[in-house]
């Protein structure tokens, strides 16, 4: 019996070495140009072009057909999507799973709404794989991943909110203050929706605030996945702050890919981690 993990590309992963994993591309639309969020995308070039783009831009999620194609011929499919509060990806994937099971009696597909994005989805994918490798049943994995989601959290630091404003995700007045004062906004994703919480003068203060917020959310040295948009210095600074308290913490740092790069924008940092149950 073969098993596959699938996700939309908001997870920041195009592949998962050694695992039957498929990333289904999201899209970024800017006028007549469409950026496909897959391994061929030059994310830095996309961000550079969008920074000077004066028209409207938005994002698009995978279709039902694209989701079904991603399932292949797997007997068991375990999926995760970007928060349903910001995208139709979850609904599309659920419809695809229902159709897949109807057309293939005996096969099973489960889709989890991450209520988040980026590195928190990465943690979920890792947990899926751990439970699959442990030989848990389909039902046990579905139950276990929903329980695990209650223990994962995400915090981010942004220096620009241009694309969030363009898509109606953030109040334009808040974005204007950031641009005017040159500050960093530190926030979280609360029940699937973006929640700006702190204003910090400078990146170093923002990284310290992220760590403090992690500790408030019950972080005690579990996994941490940090993703940045071409700001490795800030990502490494956050990692160093974490290791100063938890030297043996499992931390991995990487770049945001297309969808997350679009929203986080250049200079942004996102950190997901294991904490206390929410």
PDB file of C-alpha atoms in Angstrom, residues 1-246:
ATOM      1  CA  UNK A   1       0.000   0.000   0.000  1.00  0.00           C
ATOM      2  CA  UNK A   2       1.620   3.249  -1.134  1.00  0.00           C
ATOM      3  CA  UNK A   3       1.271   6.561   0.674  1.00  0.00           C
ATOM      4  CA  UNK A   4       1.841  10.106  -0.565  1.00  0.00           C
ATOM      5  CA  UNK A   5       2.083  13.482   1.159  1.00  0.00           C
ATOM      6  CA  UNK A   6       0.836  16.477  -0.841  1.00  0.00           C
ATOM      7  CA  UNK A   7       0.805  20.209  -0.157  1.00  0.00           C
ATOM      8  CA  UNK A   8       0.313  23.433  -2.013  1.00  0.00           C
ATOM      9  CA  UNK A   9       3.558  25.327  -2.528  1.00  0.00           C
ATOM     10  CA  UNK A  10       2.855  27.713   0.360  1.00  0.00           C
ATOM     11  CA  UNK A  11       4.801  25.120   2.395  1.00  0.00           C
ATOM     12  CA  UNK A  12       8.060  26.453   0.868  1.00  0.00           C
ATOM     13  CA  UNK A  13       9.043  22.935  -0.202  1.00  0.00           C
ATOM     14  CA  UNK A  14       9.317  21.795  -3.801  1.00  0.00           C
ATOM     15  CA  UNK A  15      10.632  18.368  -2.831  1.00  0.00           C
ATOM     16  CA  UNK A  16      11.193  16.251   0.265  1.00  0.00           C
ATOM     17  CA  UNK A  17      14.177  13.952  -0.378  1.00  0.00           C
ATOM     18  CA  UNK A  18      13.457  10.300   0.326  1.00  0.00           C
ATOM     19  CA  UNK A  19       9.707  10.868   0.726  1.00  0.00           C
ATOM     20  CA  UNK A  20       6.838  10.432  -1.746  1.00  0.00           C
ATOM     21  CA  UNK A  21       5.892  14.110  -1.628  1.00  0.00           C
ATOM     22  CA  UNK A  22       4.294  16.428  -4.198  1.00  0.00           C
ATOM     23  CA  UNK A  23       4.122  20.213  -4.043  1.00  0.00           C
ATOM     24  CA  UNK A  24       1.192  21.632  -6.032  1.00  0.00           C
ATOM     25  CA  UNK A  25       2.086  25.082  -7.407  1.00  0.00           C
ATOM     26  CA  UNK A  26       0.351  28.250  -6.299  1.00  0.00           C
ATOM     27  CA  UNK A  27       0.475  31.209  -8.697  1.00  0.00           C
ATOM     28  CA  UNK A  28       1.269  34.905  -8.436  1.00  0.00           C
ATOM     29  CA  UNK A  29      -0.500  37.052 -11.035  1.00  0.00           C
ATOM     30  CA  UNK A  30       0.793  40.497 -11.958  1.00  0.00           C
ATOM     31  CA  UNK A  31      -0.998  42.012 -14.923  1.00  0.00           C
ATOM     32  CA  UNK A  32      -0.433  39.697 -17.888  1.00  0.00           C
ATOM     33  CA  UNK A  33       2.422  37.865 -16.185  1.00  0.00           C
ATOM     34  CA  UNK A  34       1.942  34.683 -14.153  1.00  0.00           C
ATOM     35  CA  UNK A  35       4.625  33.368 -11.828  1.00  0.00           C
ATOM     36  CA  UNK A  36       4.280  29.616 -11.232  1.00  0.00           C
ATOM     37  CA  UNK A  37       5.515  28.653  -7.779  1.00  0.00           C
ATOM     38  CA  UNK A  38       7.576  25.606  -8.643  1.00  0.00           C
ATOM     39  CA  UNK A  39      11.273  24.702  -8.698  1.00  0.00           C
ATOM     40  CA  UNK A  40      11.817  26.634 -11.942  1.00  0.00           C
ATOM     41  CA  UNK A  41      10.769  29.969 -10.432  1.00  0.00           C
ATOM     42  CA  UNK A  42      13.461  32.604  -9.898  1.00  0.00           C
ATOM     43  CA  UNK A  43      12.043  33.993  -6.652  1.00  0.00           C
ATOM     44  CA  UNK A  44      14.492  36.899  -6.378  1.00  0.00           C
ATOM     45  CA  UNK A  45      13.715  37.994  -9.933  1.00  0.00           C
ATOM     46  CA  UNK A  46       9.986  37.764  -9.211  1.00  0.00           C
ATOM     47  CA  UNK A  47      10.329  39.906  -6.096  1.00  0.00           C
ATOM     48  CA  UNK A  48      12.493  42.447  -7.920  1.00  0.00           C
ATOM     49  CA  UNK A  49       9.985  42.764 -10.761  1.00  0.00           C
ATOM     50  CA  UNK A  50       7.041  43.034  -8.383  1.00  0.00           C
ATOM     51  CA  UNK A  51       8.727  45.735  -6.313  1.00  0.00           C
ATOM     52  CA  UNK A  52       8.447  48.122  -9.270  1.00  0.00           C
ATOM     53  CA  UNK A  53       5.162  46.784 -10.632  1.00  0.00           C
ATOM     54  CA  UNK A  54       2.473  49.478 -10.470  1.00  0.00           C
ATOM     55  CA  UNK A  55      -0.572  47.410 -11.406  1.00  0.00           C
ATOM     56  CA  UNK A  56      -2.668  44.970  -9.404  1.00  0.00           C
ATOM     57  CA  UNK A  57      -1.246  41.637  -8.330  1.00  0.00           C
ATOM     58  CA  UNK A  58      -2.835  38.660  -6.616  1.00  0.00           C
ATOM     59  CA  UNK A  59      -2.370  34.964  -5.973  1.00  0.00           C
ATOM     60  CA  UNK A  60      -4.106  31.885  -7.344  1.00  0.00           C
ATOM     61  CA  UNK A  61      -4.542  28.424  -5.848  1.00  0.00           C
ATOM     62  CA  UNK A  62      -4.411  24.975  -7.497  1.00  0.00           C
ATOM     63  CA  UNK A  63      -7.528  23.723  -9.248  1.00  0.00           C
ATOM     64  CA  UNK A  64      -9.372  20.539  -8.298  1.00  0.00           C
ATOM     65  CA  UNK A  65      -7.840  18.836 -11.353  1.00  0.00           C
ATOM     66  CA  UNK A  66      -4.332  19.864 -10.293  1.00  0.00           C
ATOM     67  CA  UNK A  67      -4.905  18.466  -6.816  1.00  0.00           C
ATOM     68  CA  UNK A  68      -6.246  15.166  -8.153  1.00  0.00           C
ATOM     69  CA  UNK A  69      -3.257  14.851 -10.474  1.00  0.00           C
ATOM     70  CA  UNK A  70      -0.952  15.333  -7.493  1.00  0.00           C
ATOM     71  CA  UNK A  71      -2.487  12.328  -5.713  1.00  0.00           C
ATOM     72  CA  UNK A  72      -1.184  10.006  -8.440  1.00  0.00           C
ATOM     73  CA  UNK A  73      -2.200   6.428  -7.728  1.00  0.00           C
ATOM     74  CA  UNK A  74      -1.559   6.531  -3.981  1.00  0.00           C
ATOM     75  CA  UNK A  75      -3.691   4.342  -1.735  1.00  0.00           C
ATOM     76  CA  UNK A  76      -3.361   6.831   1.121  1.00  0.00           C
ATOM     77  CA  UNK A  77      -3.014  10.572   0.579  1.00  0.00           C
ATOM     78  CA  UNK A  78      -2.211  13.016   3.363  1.00  0.00           C
ATOM     79  CA  UNK A  79      -2.443  16.692   2.422  1.00  0.00           C
ATOM     80  CA  UNK A  80      -1.998  20.127   3.944  1.00  0.00           C
ATOM     81  CA  UNK A  81      -2.869  23.564   2.583  1.00  0.00           C
ATOM     82  CA  UNK A  82      -2.281  27.220   3.320  1.00  0.00           C
ATOM     83  CA  UNK A  83      -4.931  28.682   5.652  1.00  0.00           C
ATOM     84  CA  UNK A  84      -8.437  28.623   4.231  1.00  0.00           C
ATOM     85  CA  UNK A  85      -8.958  32.146   5.604  1.00  0.00           C
ATOM     86  CA  UNK A  86      -6.617  33.537   2.944  1.00  0.00           C
ATOM     87  CA  UNK A  87      -6.975  31.118   0.021  1.00  0.00           C
ATOM     88  CA  UNK A  88      -9.373  28.737  -1.698  1.00  0.00           C
ATOM     89  CA  UNK A  89      -6.669  26.068  -1.828  1.00  0.00           C
ATOM     90  CA  UNK A  90      -8.142  24.060   1.063  1.00  0.00           C
ATOM     91  CA  UNK A  91     -11.637  23.896  -0.429  1.00  0.00           C
ATOM     92  CA  UNK A  92     -10.202  22.920  -3.808  1.00  0.00           C
ATOM     93  CA  UNK A  93      -8.135  20.147  -2.218  1.00  0.00           C
ATOM     94  CA  UNK A  94     -11.096  18.820  -0.193  1.00  0.00           C
ATOM     95  CA  UNK A  95     -13.292  18.602  -3.293  1.00  0.00           C
ATOM     96  CA  UNK A  96     -10.436  16.831  -5.067  1.00  0.00           C
ATOM     97  CA  UNK A  97     -10.072  14.326  -2.215  1.00  0.00           C
ATOM     98  CA  UNK A  98     -13.790  13.552  -2.260  1.00  0.00           C
ATOM     99  CA  UNK A  99     -13.769  13.008  -6.018  1.00  0.00           C
ATOM    100  CA  UNK A 100     -10.603  10.914  -5.799  1.00  0.00           C
ATOM    101  CA  UNK A 101     -12.140   8.572  -3.235  1.00  0.00           C
ATOM    102  CA  UNK A 102     -15.402   8.300  -5.152  1.00  0.00           C
ATOM    103  CA  UNK A 103     -13.569   7.357  -8.349  1.00  0.00           C
ATOM    104  CA  UNK A 104     -11.172   4.999  -6.558  1.00  0.00           C
ATOM    105  CA  UNK A 105     -13.035   2.864  -3.990  1.00  0.00           C
ATOM    106  CA  UNK A 106     -10.727   1.693  -1.244  1.00  0.00           C
ATOM    107  CA  UNK A 107      -8.358   4.645  -1.504  1.00  0.00           C
ATOM    108  CA  UNK A 108      -8.283   7.284   1.217  1.00  0.00           C
ATOM    109  CA  UNK A 109      -7.376  10.992   1.211  1.00  0.00           C
ATOM    110  CA  UNK A 110      -7.253  13.467   4.071  1.00  0.00           C
ATOM    111  CA  UNK A 111      -6.630  17.217   3.756  1.00  0.00           C
ATOM    112  CA  UNK A 112      -5.592  19.378   6.714  1.00  0.00           C
ATOM    113  CA  UNK A 113      -6.242  23.119   6.803  1.00  0.00           C
ATOM    114  CA  UNK A 114      -3.015  24.379   8.374  1.00  0.00           C
ATOM    115  CA  UNK A 115      -4.669  27.673   9.410  1.00  0.00           C
ATOM    116  CA  UNK A 116      -1.188  28.988   8.659  1.00  0.00           C
ATOM    117  CA  UNK A 117       1.472  28.997   5.966  1.00  0.00           C
ATOM    118  CA  UNK A 118       5.138  28.451   5.184  1.00  0.00           C
ATOM    119  CA  UNK A 119       7.294  26.833   7.863  1.00  0.00           C
ATOM    120  CA  UNK A 120       4.343  25.750  10.001  1.00  0.00           C
ATOM    121  CA  UNK A 121       3.164  23.670   7.042  1.00  0.00           C
ATOM    122  CA  UNK A 122       6.719  22.336   6.808  1.00  0.00           C
ATOM    123  CA  UNK A 123       6.473  21.065  10.397  1.00  0.00           C
ATOM    124  CA  UNK A 124       3.165  19.385   9.561  1.00  0.00           C
ATOM    125  CA  UNK A 125       4.674  17.632   6.539  1.00  0.00           C
ATOM    126  CA  UNK A 126       7.545  16.380   8.687  1.00  0.00           C
ATOM    127  CA  UNK A 127       5.085  15.085  11.281  1.00  0.00           C
ATOM    128  CA  UNK A 128       3.050  13.312   8.612  1.00  0.00           C
ATOM    129  CA  UNK A 129       6.215  11.539   7.502  1.00  0.00           C
ATOM    130  CA  UNK A 130       7.192  10.590  11.063  1.00  0.00           C
ATOM    131  CA  UNK A 131       3.812   8.981  11.665  1.00  0.00           C
ATOM    132  CA  UNK A 132       3.856   7.185   8.310  1.00  0.00           C
ATOM    133  CA  UNK A 133       7.324   5.791   9.050  1.00  0.00           C
ATOM    134  CA  UNK A 134       6.105   4.703  12.485  1.00  0.00           C
ATOM    135  CA  UNK A 135       3.490   2.522  10.783  1.00  0.00           C
ATOM    136  CA  UNK A 136       0.426   4.284  12.181  1.00  0.00           C
ATOM    137  CA  UNK A 137      -2.935   3.613  10.551  1.00  0.00           C
ATOM    138  CA  UNK A 138      -4.699   6.105   8.299  1.00  0.00           C
ATOM    139  CA  UNK A 139      -7.139   7.006  11.087  1.00  0.00           C
ATOM    140  CA  UNK A 140      -4.353   7.386  13.635  1.00  0.00           C
ATOM    141  CA  UNK A 141      -2.421   9.726  11.350  1.00  0.00           C
ATOM    142  CA  UNK A 142      -5.489  11.877  10.640  1.00  0.00           C
ATOM    143  CA  UNK A 143      -6.190  12.193  14.362  1.00  0.00           C
ATOM    144  CA  UNK A 144      -2.546  12.668  15.276  1.00  0.00           C
ATOM    145  CA  UNK A 145      -1.890  15.468  12.786  1.00  0.00           C
ATOM    146  CA  UNK A 146      -4.903  17.430  13.989  1.00  0.00           C
ATOM    147  CA  UNK A 147      -3.636  17.128  17.550  1.00  0.00           C
ATOM    148  CA  UNK A 148      -0.126  18.131  16.477  1.00  0.00           C
ATOM    149  CA  UNK A 149      -1.463  21.267  14.775  1.00  0.00           C
ATOM    150  CA  UNK A 150      -2.608  22.483  18.206  1.00  0.00           C
ATOM    151  CA  UNK A 151       1.025  22.541  19.359  1.00  0.00           C
ATOM    152  CA  UNK A 152       2.612  24.407  16.432  1.00  0.00           C
ATOM    153  CA  UNK A 153       2.820  28.186  16.150  1.00  0.00           C
ATOM    154  CA  UNK A 154       4.162  30.830  13.806  1.00  0.00           C
ATOM    155  CA  UNK A 155       5.568  34.343  14.184  1.00  0.00           C
ATOM    156  CA  UNK A 156       6.864  36.656  11.497  1.00  0.00           C
ATOM    157  CA  UNK A 157       8.674  39.957  10.999  1.00  0.00           C
ATOM    158  CA  UNK A 158       7.867  42.059   7.937  1.00  0.00           C
ATOM    159  CA  UNK A 159       9.399  45.271   6.637  1.00  0.00           C
ATOM    160  CA  UNK A 160       6.783  45.787   3.929  1.00  0.00           C
ATOM    161  CA  UNK A 161       3.075  45.037   3.670  1.00  0.00           C
ATOM    162  CA  UNK A 162       2.566  46.169   0.069  1.00  0.00           C
ATOM    163  CA  UNK A 163       1.254  42.851  -1.244  1.00  0.00           C
ATOM    164  CA  UNK A 164      -0.856  42.125   1.821  1.00  0.00           C
ATOM    165  CA  UNK A 165      -2.578  45.476   1.290  1.00  0.00           C
ATOM    166  CA  UNK A 166      -3.019  44.793  -2.432  1.00  0.00           C
ATOM    167  CA  UNK A 167      -4.909  41.615  -1.562  1.00  0.00           C
ATOM    168  CA  UNK A 168      -7.004  43.143   1.216  1.00  0.00           C
ATOM    169  CA  UNK A 169      -5.190  41.231   3.978  1.00  0.00           C
ATOM    170  CA  UNK A 170      -3.924  44.224   5.992  1.00  0.00           C
ATOM    171  CA  UNK A 171      -5.253  47.714   6.731  1.00  0.00           C
ATOM    172  CA  UNK A 172      -3.507  50.205   4.385  1.00  0.00           C
ATOM    173  CA  UNK A 173      -3.018  52.607   7.309  1.00  0.00           C
ATOM    174  CA  UNK A 174      -0.870  50.027   9.110  1.00  0.00           C
ATOM    175  CA  UNK A 175       1.245  49.500   6.006  1.00  0.00           C
ATOM    176  CA  UNK A 176       1.689  53.241   5.616  1.00  0.00           C
ATOM    177  CA  UNK A 177       3.096  53.577   9.106  1.00  0.00           C
ATOM    178  CA  UNK A 178       5.668  50.834   8.452  1.00  0.00           C
ATOM    179  CA  UNK A 179       6.861  52.497   5.250  1.00  0.00           C
ATOM    180  CA  UNK A 180       6.967  55.948   6.808  1.00  0.00           C
ATOM    181  CA  UNK A 181       8.829  55.011   9.989  1.00  0.00           C
ATOM    182  CA  UNK A 182      10.955  52.167   8.645  1.00  0.00           C
ATOM    183  CA  UNK A 183       9.898  49.776  11.372  1.00  0.00           C
ATOM    184  CA  UNK A 184       9.326  46.026  11.472  1.00  0.00           C
ATOM    185  CA  UNK A 185       5.933  44.569  12.199  1.00  0.00           C
ATOM    186  CA  UNK A 186       6.034  41.375  14.259  1.00  0.00           C
ATOM    187  CA  UNK A 187       2.889  39.286  14.180  1.00  0.00           C
ATOM    188  CA  UNK A 188       1.358  35.848  14.181  1.00  0.00           C
ATOM    189  CA  UNK A 189      -1.367  33.885  12.447  1.00  0.00           C
ATOM    190  CA  UNK A 190      -4.314  33.551  14.803  1.00  0.00           C
ATOM    191  CA  UNK A 191      -7.003  31.018  13.859  1.00  0.00           C
ATOM    192  CA  UNK A 192      -5.920  31.319  10.255  1.00  0.00           C
ATOM    193  CA  UNK A 193      -5.868  35.107  10.030  1.00  0.00           C
ATOM    194  CA  UNK A 194      -2.940  37.527  10.089  1.00  0.00           C
ATOM    195  CA  UNK A 195      -2.555  39.416  13.345  1.00  0.00           C
ATOM    196  CA  UNK A 196       0.056  42.211  13.559  1.00  0.00           C
ATOM    197  CA  UNK A 197       1.016  42.462  17.242  1.00  0.00           C
ATOM    198  CA  UNK A 198       4.238  44.443  17.781  1.00  0.00           C
ATOM    199  CA  UNK A 199       6.053  47.339  16.151  1.00  0.00           C
ATOM    200  CA  UNK A 200       9.827  47.133  16.472  1.00  0.00           C
ATOM    201  CA  UNK A 201      12.526  49.633  15.599  1.00  0.00           C
ATOM    202  CA  UNK A 202      14.964  47.555  13.609  1.00  0.00           C
ATOM    203  CA  UNK A 203      15.544  43.938  12.762  1.00  0.00           C
ATOM    204  CA  UNK A 204      17.456  42.993  15.938  1.00  0.00           C
ATOM    205  CA  UNK A 205      14.609  44.103  18.177  1.00  0.00           C
ATOM    206  CA  UNK A 206      12.174  42.241  15.928  1.00  0.00           C
ATOM    207  CA  UNK A 207      14.149  38.991  16.269  1.00  0.00           C
ATOM    208  CA  UNK A 208      14.249  39.378  20.064  1.00  0.00           C
ATOM    209  CA  UNK A 209      10.501  39.975  20.050  1.00  0.00           C
ATOM    210  CA  UNK A 210       9.916  36.824  18.001  1.00  0.00           C
ATOM    211  CA  UNK A 211      11.899  34.794  20.540  1.00  0.00           C
ATOM    212  CA  UNK A 212       9.967  36.315  23.450  1.00  0.00           C
ATOM    213  CA  UNK A 213       6.698  35.516  21.680  1.00  0.00           C
ATOM    214  CA  UNK A 214       7.873  31.952  21.058  1.00  0.00           C
ATOM    215  CA  UNK A 215       8.581  31.507  24.757  1.00  0.00           C
ATOM    216  CA  UNK A 216       5.152  32.922  25.608  1.00  0.00           C
ATOM    217  CA  UNK A 217       3.663  30.295  23.278  1.00  0.00           C
ATOM    218  CA  UNK A 218       5.332  27.500  25.214  1.00  0.00           C
ATOM    219  CA  UNK A 219       8.491  26.966  23.158  1.00  0.00           C
ATOM    220  CA  UNK A 220      10.859  24.843  25.215  1.00  0.00           C
ATOM    221  CA  UNK A 221      13.421  23.695  22.707  1.00  0.00           C
ATOM    222  CA  UNK A 222      11.325  21.773  20.158  1.00  0.00           C
ATOM    223  CA  UNK A 223      11.687  22.004  16.387  1.00  0.00           C
ATOM    224  CA  UNK A 224      12.087  25.435  14.769  1.00  0.00           C
ATOM    225  CA  UNK A 225      11.829  26.109  11.047  1.00  0.00           C
ATOM    226  CA  UNK A 226      12.935  29.594   9.948  1.00  0.00           C
ATOM    227  CA  UNK A 227      12.316  30.931   6.452  1.00  0.00           C
ATOM    228  CA  UNK A 228      13.479  34.311   5.189  1.00  0.00           C
ATOM    229  CA  UNK A 229      13.164  36.422   2.065  1.00  0.00           C
ATOM    230  CA  UNK A 230      16.808  37.116   1.243  1.00  0.00           C
ATOM    231  CA  UNK A 231      17.657  38.208   4.772  1.00  0.00           C
ATOM    232  CA  UNK A 232      19.973  35.459   6.058  1.00  0.00           C
ATOM    233  CA  UNK A 233      21.513  37.773   8.652  1.00  0.00           C
ATOM    234  CA  UNK A 234      18.221  38.214  10.507  1.00  0.00           C
ATOM    235  CA  UNK A 235      17.407  34.502  10.242  1.00  0.00           C
ATOM    236  CA  UNK A 236      20.807  33.554  11.674  1.00  0.00           C
ATOM    237  CA  UNK A 237      20.426  36.167  14.410  1.00  0.00           C
ATOM    238  CA  UNK A 238      17.127  34.615  15.472  1.00  0.00           C
ATOM    239  CA  UNK A 239      18.658  31.146  15.394  1.00  0.00           C
ATOM    240  CA  UNK A 240      21.545  32.349  17.589  1.00  0.00           C
ATOM    241  CA  UNK A 241      19.129  33.859  20.112  1.00  0.00           C
ATOM    242  CA  UNK A 242      17.232  30.567  20.284  1.00  0.00           C
ATOM    243  CA  UNK A 243      20.403  28.494  20.672  1.00  0.00           C
ATOM    244  CA  UNK A 244      21.604  30.739  23.492  1.00  0.00           C
ATOM    245  CA  UNK A 245      18.715  29.345  25.537  1.00  0.00           C
ATOM    246  CA  UNK A 246      18.324  25.925  23.903  1.00  0.00           C
TER     247      UNK A 246
END
